[in-house]
Amino acid sequence: GPQHVYSVFTGTLPSSLEGEWLDGKDAPEGLKALLLRAYRYAVKLGIDEVVLGGCDTDEELRDTLLEYDNEWYMGPEGKEWEECIVRETPNIFMMAKATEASSATSTGPASGGRTLAFGGSTIYSAQLLTLRAQPQPMMVGRLNKEAVRGMWASLAMELLYFTNDDDERYSIQAHTHLLRNITIQAAEPPLGYPVYEARVELWRGNTQPSKVNRADI
């Protein structure tokens, strides 16, 4: 049944003399791993046969198996699965098992209307993860230097001269075209609150470095 397929796919062989021999010292090295890989390939081919249609020719079957070798990981979650994620393996095929508990509400006087849970059904599923690198469009913009200076000057006047510390003050209100929130945040502390701040220093020969404000860049 499906439990047998799931157990073997995840690496647990049924109890048998052959299985014990594979785990013993007399078995050739790597034979069990090879058998498990062949079984997982067969499970994947069987599911594709039902869902997508099988391979029509021996050449197509050979190409499919070569693709499994080069672009697929099939097996349970674990160390090898994590290594495939790090290596960005294009395709990962796994099997999962979940148990749904059934329940019923008893209305008899002895139960007091309690909900009683009992053994439910087990659901087996195949999971496919696909990694495909796709170009993502990005929008790049440029703010006018004087506009940034003007917002920072307005911020300084509002906080230092008018001493307005209201959380909803005008200087931090959103502005779609000027990106006011980000621009105000990028101001130098204590007026702004940048996540990261790095000053630019220019060296001219043997002279001392001169600091350059971000608005001058």
mmCIF file of C-alpha atoms in Angstrom:
data_model
loop_
_atom_site.group_PDB
_atom_site.id
_atom_site.type_symbol
_atom_site.label_atom_id
_atom_site.label_comp_id
_atom_site.label_asym_id
_atom_site.label_seq_id
_atom_site.Cartn_x
_atom_site.Cartn_y
_atom_site.Cartn_z
ATOM 1 C CA GLY A 1 0.000 0.000 0.000
ATOM 2 C CA PRO A 2 0.997 3.683 0.167
ATOM 3 C CA GLN A 3 2.706 3.193 3.526
ATOM 4 C CA HIS A 4 5.147 0.774 1.905
ATOM 5 C CA VAL A 5 5.905 3.247 -0.903
ATOM 6 C CA TYR A 6 6.399 6.075 1.588
ATOM 7 C CA SER A 7 8.618 3.995 3.890
ATOM 8 C CA VAL A 8 10.936 2.778 1.149
ATOM 9 C CA PHE A 9 11.066 6.223 -0.502
ATOM 10 C CA THR A 10 12.181 7.785 2.774
ATOM 11 C CA GLY A 11 14.822 5.094 3.308
ATOM 12 C CA THR A 12 13.128 2.548 5.603
ATOM 13 C CA LEU A 13 13.171 -0.894 4.025
ATOM 14 C CA PRO A 14 10.690 -3.557 5.158
ATOM 15 C CA SER A 15 11.999 -6.159 7.556
ATOM 16 C CA SER A 16 13.422 -9.047 5.549
ATOM 17 C CA LEU A 17 16.569 -11.110 5.170
ATOM 18 C CA GLU A 18 17.517 -9.091 2.103
ATOM 19 C CA GLY A 19 17.078 -5.841 3.980
ATOM 20 C CA GLU A 20 19.224 -7.039 6.840
ATOM 21 C CA TRP A 21 21.881 -8.135 4.351
ATOM 22 C CA LEU A 22 21.941 -4.641 2.781
ATOM 23 C CA ASP A 23 22.619 -3.144 6.201
ATOM 24 C CA GLY A 24 25.295 -5.709 6.980
ATOM 25 C CA LYS A 25 29.013 -5.711 6.340
ATOM 26 C CA ASP A 26 28.840 -8.157 3.428
ATOM 27 C CA ALA A 27 26.828 -5.828 1.197
ATOM 28 C CA PRO A 28 28.856 -3.849 -1.365
ATOM 29 C CA GLU A 29 29.430 -0.238 -0.401
ATOM 30 C CA GLY A 30 26.845 2.099 -1.855
ATOM 31 C CA LEU A 31 24.487 -0.674 -2.973
ATOM 32 C CA LYS A 32 21.661 0.348 -0.622
ATOM 33 C CA ALA A 33 21.915 3.988 -1.680
ATOM 34 C CA LEU A 34 21.803 2.912 -5.332
ATOM 35 C CA LEU A 35 18.708 0.755 -4.746
ATOM 36 C CA LEU A 36 16.940 3.581 -2.916
ATOM 37 C CA ARG A 37 17.734 6.021 -5.694
ATOM 38 C CA ALA A 38 16.416 3.586 -8.313
ATOM 39 C CA TYR A 39 13.236 3.104 -6.290
ATOM 40 C CA ARG A 40 12.706 6.864 -5.979
ATOM 41 C CA TYR A 41 13.227 7.287 -9.700
ATOM 42 C CA ALA A 42 10.614 4.577 -10.306
ATOM 43 C CA VAL A 43 8.112 6.318 -8.013
ATOM 44 C CA LYS A 44 8.631 9.619 -9.815
ATOM 45 C CA LEU A 45 8.274 7.949 -13.221
ATOM 46 C CA GLY A 46 5.105 6.189 -12.072
ATOM 47 C CA ILE A 47 3.494 9.429 -10.906
ATOM 48 C CA ASP A 48 4.476 11.180 -14.144
ATOM 49 C CA GLU A 49 2.992 8.283 -16.105
ATOM 50 C CA VAL A 50 -0.384 8.900 -14.486
ATOM 51 C CA VAL A 51 -0.320 12.696 -14.407
ATOM 52 C CA LEU A 52 1.651 13.742 -17.471
ATOM 53 C CA GLY A 53 2.004 10.645 -19.576
ATOM 54 C CA GLY A 54 4.984 8.333 -19.726
ATOM 55 C CA CYS A 55 8.044 8.062 -21.935
ATOM 56 C CA ASP A 56 7.248 6.761 -25.420
ATOM 57 C CA THR A 57 10.730 5.627 -26.438
ATOM 58 C CA ASP A 58 13.833 4.235 -24.781
ATOM 59 C CA GLU A 59 15.733 7.398 -25.739
ATOM 60 C CA GLU A 60 13.174 9.560 -23.968
ATOM 61 C CA LEU A 61 13.406 7.361 -20.880
ATOM 62 C CA ARG A 62 17.196 7.602 -20.936
ATOM 63 C CA ASP A 63 17.070 11.386 -21.214
ATOM 64 C CA THR A 64 14.622 11.547 -18.322
ATOM 65 C CA LEU A 65 16.862 9.434 -16.091
ATOM 66 C CA LEU A 66 19.877 11.570 -16.989
ATOM 67 C CA GLU A 67 17.878 14.653 -16.064
ATOM 68 C CA TYR A 68 17.055 13.037 -12.717
ATOM 69 C CA ASP A 69 20.777 12.490 -12.133
ATOM 70 C CA ASN A 70 21.792 16.046 -12.971
ATOM 71 C CA GLU A 71 18.888 18.284 -11.967
ATOM 72 C CA TRP A 72 16.868 16.485 -9.314
ATOM 73 C CA TYR A 73 17.033 15.485 -5.680
ATOM 74 C CA MET A 74 14.631 12.773 -4.561
ATOM 75 C CA GLY A 75 14.419 11.719 -0.953
ATOM 76 C CA PRO A 76 13.427 12.815 2.529
ATOM 77 C CA GLU A 77 14.358 16.013 4.288
ATOM 78 C CA GLY A 78 17.731 15.819 5.973
ATOM 79 C CA LYS A 79 21.365 16.735 5.539
ATOM 80 C CA GLU A 80 21.460 15.834 1.847
ATOM 81 C CA TRP A 81 18.252 17.798 1.284
ATOM 82 C CA GLU A 82 19.788 20.859 2.963
ATOM 83 C CA GLU A 83 22.920 20.542 0.829
ATOM 84 C CA CYS A 84 20.770 20.483 -2.311
ATOM 85 C CA ILE A 85 19.043 23.674 -1.187
ATOM 86 C CA VAL A 86 22.435 25.355 -0.715
ATOM 87 C CA ARG A 87 23.616 24.120 -4.118
ATOM 88 C CA GLU A 88 20.374 25.457 -5.641
ATOM 89 C CA THR A 89 19.354 22.131 -7.149
ATOM 90 C CA PRO A 90 16.673 22.982 -9.735
ATOM 91 C CA ASN A 91 14.131 20.331 -8.672
ATOM 92 C CA ILE A 92 13.381 18.577 -5.379
ATOM 93 C CA PHE A 93 10.886 15.726 -5.103
ATOM 94 C CA MET A 94 9.697 14.430 -1.730
ATOM 95 C CA MET A 95 6.889 12.412 -0.204
ATOM 96 C CA ALA A 96 4.943 13.501 2.847
ATOM 97 C CA LYS A 97 2.527 11.859 5.238
ATOM 98 C CA ALA A 98 -0.139 13.535 7.366
ATOM 99 C CA THR A 99 -2.759 12.084 9.668
ATOM 100 C CA GLU A 100 -6.154 13.697 9.942
ATOM 101 C CA ALA A 101 -7.918 12.877 13.186
ATOM 102 C CA SER A 102 -11.624 12.237 12.971
ATOM 103 C CA SER A 103 -13.942 13.518 15.669
ATOM 104 C CA ALA A 104 -17.546 13.242 16.748
ATOM 105 C CA THR A 105 -19.664 15.107 19.247
ATOM 106 C CA SER A 106 -21.569 12.982 21.695
ATOM 107 C CA THR A 107 -24.832 14.380 23.013
ATOM 108 C CA GLY A 108 -25.552 11.659 25.545
ATOM 109 C CA PRO A 109 -25.979 12.490 29.222
ATOM 110 C CA ALA A 110 -22.763 10.715 30.157
ATOM 111 C CA SER A 111 -20.578 12.683 27.740
ATOM 112 C CA GLY A 112 -21.833 16.161 28.565
ATOM 113 C CA GLY A 113 -21.684 17.198 24.901
ATOM 114 C CA ARG A 114 -17.961 16.595 24.629
ATOM 115 C CA THR A 115 -16.110 16.177 21.339
ATOM 116 C CA LEU A 116 -14.408 12.805 21.188
ATOM 117 C CA ALA A 117 -11.408 12.291 18.878
ATOM 118 C CA PHE A 118 -10.415 8.951 17.441
ATOM 119 C CA GLY A 119 -8.090 7.580 14.816
ATOM 120 C CA GLY A 120 -8.505 9.192 11.399
ATOM 121 C CA SER A 121 -7.152 8.694 7.918
ATOM 122 C CA THR A 122 -3.576 9.020 6.746
ATOM 123 C CA ILE A 123 -2.935 11.143 3.671
ATOM 124 C CA TYR A 124 0.138 10.554 1.529
ATOM 125 C CA SER A 125 1.265 13.218 -0.898
ATOM 126 C CA ALA A 126 4.079 13.966 -3.323
ATOM 127 C CA GLN A 127 5.747 17.359 -3.038
ATOM 128 C CA LEU A 128 7.678 19.079 -5.800
ATOM 129 C CA LEU A 129 9.871 22.120 -5.259
ATOM 130 C CA THR A 130 11.227 23.905 -8.309
ATOM 131 C CA LEU A 131 13.910 26.578 -8.298
ATOM 132 C CA ARG A 132 14.021 28.734 -11.361
ATOM 133 C CA ALA A 133 16.101 31.908 -11.455
ATOM 134 C CA GLN A 134 14.089 34.577 -13.212
ATOM 135 C CA PRO A 135 15.031 38.195 -13.914
ATOM 136 C CA GLN A 136 13.223 40.602 -11.619
ATOM 137 C CA PRO A 137 12.518 44.129 -12.870
ATOM 138 C CA MET A 138 13.769 46.921 -10.630
ATOM 139 C CA MET A 139 13.016 50.617 -10.645
ATOM 140 C CA VAL A 140 15.893 53.017 -10.071
ATOM 141 C CA GLY A 141 15.302 56.663 -9.266
ATOM 142 C CA ARG A 142 17.309 59.752 -8.440
ATOM 143 C CA LEU A 143 16.348 62.549 -6.072
ATOM 144 C CA ASN A 144 17.273 66.145 -6.684
ATOM 145 C CA LYS A 145 20.059 67.204 -4.310
ATOM 146 C CA GLU A 146 18.409 70.493 -3.421
ATOM 147 C CA ALA A 147 15.118 68.743 -2.676
ATOM 148 C CA VAL A 148 16.908 66.516 -0.164
ATOM 149 C CA ARG A 149 18.669 69.512 1.394
ATOM 150 C CA GLY A 150 15.335 71.328 1.638
ATOM 151 C CA MET A 151 13.652 68.444 3.444
ATOM 152 C CA TRP A 152 16.538 68.116 5.867
ATOM 153 C CA ALA A 153 16.467 71.867 6.535
ATOM 154 C CA SER A 154 12.715 71.702 7.141
ATOM 155 C CA LEU A 155 13.288 68.800 9.514
ATOM 156 C CA ALA A 156 15.924 70.737 11.467
ATOM 157 C CA MET A 157 13.670 73.799 11.750
ATOM 158 C CA GLU A 158 10.711 71.725 12.871
ATOM 159 C CA LEU A 159 12.605 69.766 15.522
ATOM 160 C CA LEU A 160 15.177 72.284 16.751
ATOM 161 C CA TYR A 161 13.396 75.633 16.330
ATOM 162 C CA PHE A 162 9.721 74.760 16.705
ATOM 163 C CA THR A 163 10.554 71.770 18.997
ATOM 164 C CA ASN A 164 7.783 69.748 17.420
ATOM 165 C CA ASP A 165 8.213 66.127 18.457
ATOM 166 C CA ASP A 166 4.758 64.972 17.397
ATOM 167 C CA ASP A 167 4.787 61.466 15.917
ATOM 168 C CA GLU A 168 2.506 62.731 13.131
ATOM 169 C CA ARG A 169 4.425 65.904 12.322
ATOM 170 C CA TYR A 170 4.492 67.155 8.757
ATOM 171 C CA SER A 171 8.120 66.344 8.051
ATOM 172 C CA ILE A 172 7.560 62.592 8.299
ATOM 173 C CA GLN A 173 4.383 62.438 6.241
ATOM 174 C CA ALA A 174 4.673 60.271 3.155
ATOM 175 C CA HIS A 175 5.309 61.858 -0.219
ATOM 176 C CA THR A 176 5.154 59.599 -3.254
ATOM 177 C CA HIS A 177 7.522 61.508 -5.541
ATOM 178 C CA LEU A 178 10.071 62.772 -2.997
ATOM 179 C CA LEU A 179 10.218 59.597 -0.882
ATOM 180 C CA ARG A 180 9.996 61.793 2.190
ATOM 181 C CA ASN A 181 9.908 59.000 4.745
ATOM 182 C CA ILE A 182 13.141 57.417 3.522
ATOM 183 C CA THR A 183 14.820 60.790 2.957
ATOM 184 C CA ILE A 184 14.022 62.006 6.463
ATOM 185 C CA GLN A 185 15.197 58.717 7.917
ATOM 186 C CA ALA A 186 18.502 59.106 6.048
ATOM 187 C CA ALA A 187 19.273 62.457 7.696
ATOM 188 C CA GLU A 188 22.220 62.533 10.046
ATOM 189 C CA PRO A 189 21.450 61.763 13.701
ATOM 190 C CA PRO A 190 19.994 63.003 15.963
ATOM 191 C CA LEU A 191 17.448 64.370 13.484
ATOM 192 C CA GLY A 192 17.359 61.271 11.307
ATOM 193 C CA TYR A 193 17.510 57.627 12.244
ATOM 194 C CA PRO A 194 19.343 55.740 9.477
ATOM 195 C CA VAL A 195 19.682 51.997 9.777
ATOM 196 C CA TYR A 196 23.319 52.240 8.679
ATOM 197 C CA GLU A 197 25.556 55.285 8.426
ATOM 198 C CA ALA A 198 28.931 55.550 6.710
ATOM 199 C CA ARG A 199 30.836 58.774 6.145
ATOM 200 C CA VAL A 200 32.867 59.363 2.995
ATOM 201 C CA GLU A 201 36.421 60.637 3.424
ATOM 202 C CA LEU A 202 38.479 62.078 0.590
ATOM 203 C CA TRP A 203 42.293 61.976 0.649
ATOM 204 C CA ARG A 204 44.339 64.428 -1.369
ATOM 205 C CA GLY A 205 47.997 63.515 -1.274
ATOM 206 C CA ASN A 206 49.428 63.947 2.229
ATOM 207 C CA THR A 207 46.650 66.224 3.442
ATOM 208 C CA GLN A 208 44.223 65.284 6.139
ATOM 209 C CA PRO A 209 41.001 63.562 5.077
ATOM 210 C CA SER A 210 38.004 65.797 4.589
ATOM 211 C CA LYS A 211 34.515 64.621 5.413
ATOM 212 C CA VAL A 212 31.888 64.893 2.729
ATOM 213 C CA ASN A 213 28.194 65.140 3.476
ATOM 214 C CA ARG A 214 25.936 62.643 1.779
ATOM 215 C CA ALA A 215 24.026 65.431 0.055
ATOM 216 C CA ASP A 216 27.245 66.503 -1.715
ATOM 217 C CA ILE A 217 27.703 63.123 -3.414
#
